[in-house]
Amino acid sequence: MSTGTVKWFSNAKGYGFIAPEDGGDDIFAHFSSISMEGYKTLKKGQIVEFEYTQGPKGLHATAIRLSDASGSSDPGLQQ
């Protein structure tokens, strides 16, 4: 499993890009590949873990999940 940082993600378009921790080209991230409950979205700067495959236009992230190092940045989840 690879690790990277969300470079940007558009909720309106449902996709964005991840900058891999080990360098190299940015990896395409589609909302359908995010493994989480509820509304599937990512935020710029979040650390994620993912697998990837070669797509027709470059690398595509699969099985995207938030890394434990990312923590929760949603103040609504704090009590």
Coordinates of C-alpha atoms in Angstrom, one line a residue:
M1 CA 0.0 0.0 0.0
S2 CA 1.3 3.5 -0.9
T3 CA 1.0 6.7 1.0
G4 CA 0.5 10.2 -0.3
T5 CA -1.0 13.7 0.3
V6 CA -4.1 15.0 -1.3
K7 CA -3.0 17.7 -3.7
W8 CA -6.6 18.8 -4.5
F9 CA -10.1 17.3 -4.7
S10 CA -13.2 18.8 -6.2
N11 CA -16.5 17.7 -4.6
A12 CA -18.4 19.1 -7.6
K13 CA -16.4 17.0 -10.1
G14 CA -15.9 14.0 -7.8
Y15 CA -12.2 13.7 -8.4
G16 CA -8.7 15.1 -7.6
F17 CA -5.1 14.1 -7.3
I18 CA -2.8 12.6 -4.8
A19 CA 1.0 13.4 -4.6
P20 CA 2.7 10.2 -3.8
E21 CA 5.1 10.2 -0.8
D22 CA 7.9 8.6 -2.7
G23 CA 7.7 11.2 -5.5
G24 CA 6.7 10.7 -9.1
D25 CA 3.7 11.7 -11.1
D26 CA 0.5 12.7 -9.3
I27 CA -2.1 10.0 -9.1
F28 CA -5.8 10.5 -10.2
A29 CA -8.3 9.9 -7.4
H30 CA -12.0 9.3 -8.1
F31 CA -14.6 9.5 -5.3
S32 CA -15.8 5.9 -6.2
S33 CA -12.4 4.6 -5.0
I34 CA -12.6 6.2 -1.5
S35 CA -13.2 3.6 1.2
M36 CA -15.2 5.4 3.9
E37 CA -18.7 5.5 5.2
G38 CA -21.1 8.3 4.2
Y39 CA -20.1 11.2 1.9
K40 CA -16.9 10.2 0.1
T41 CA -14.6 13.2 -0.2
L42 CA -11.0 14.2 0.4
K43 CA -9.5 17.4 1.6
K44 CA -6.3 19.1 0.4
G45 CA -3.4 18.1 2.7
Q46 CA -4.9 14.9 4.1
I47 CA -2.6 12.0 4.2
V48 CA -4.0 8.9 2.5
E49 CA -3.1 5.3 1.9
F50 CA -4.0 3.7 -1.5
E51 CA -3.3 1.1 -4.1
Y52 CA -3.0 2.1 -7.7
T53 CA -3.3 0.8 -11.3
Q54 CA -2.3 2.0 -14.7
G55 CA -5.2 3.7 -16.5
P56 CA -5.5 5.0 -20.1
K57 CA -4.2 8.4 -19.1
G58 CA -1.9 7.6 -16.1
L59 CA -2.1 6.2 -12.7
H60 CA -5.4 5.8 -10.9
A61 CA -5.7 5.4 -7.1
T62 CA -7.8 2.5 -5.8
A63 CA -8.9 1.6 -2.3
I64 CA -8.2 5.1 -0.9
R65 CA -8.4 5.5 2.8
L66 CA -7.4 8.1 5.3
S67 CA -4.1 7.3 7.0
D68 CA -4.0 7.2 10.8
A69 CA -1.5 10.1 10.6
S70 CA -4.2 12.2 8.9
G71 CA -6.6 12.2 11.9
S72 CA -10.0 13.9 11.7
S73 CA -10.1 17.4 10.5
D74 CA -13.9 17.6 10.9
P75 CA -14.8 19.7 14.0
G76 CA -18.3 18.2 14.0
L77 CA -16.8 14.9 15.1
Q78 CA -15.2 16.4 18.2
Q79 CA -17.0 16.4 21.5

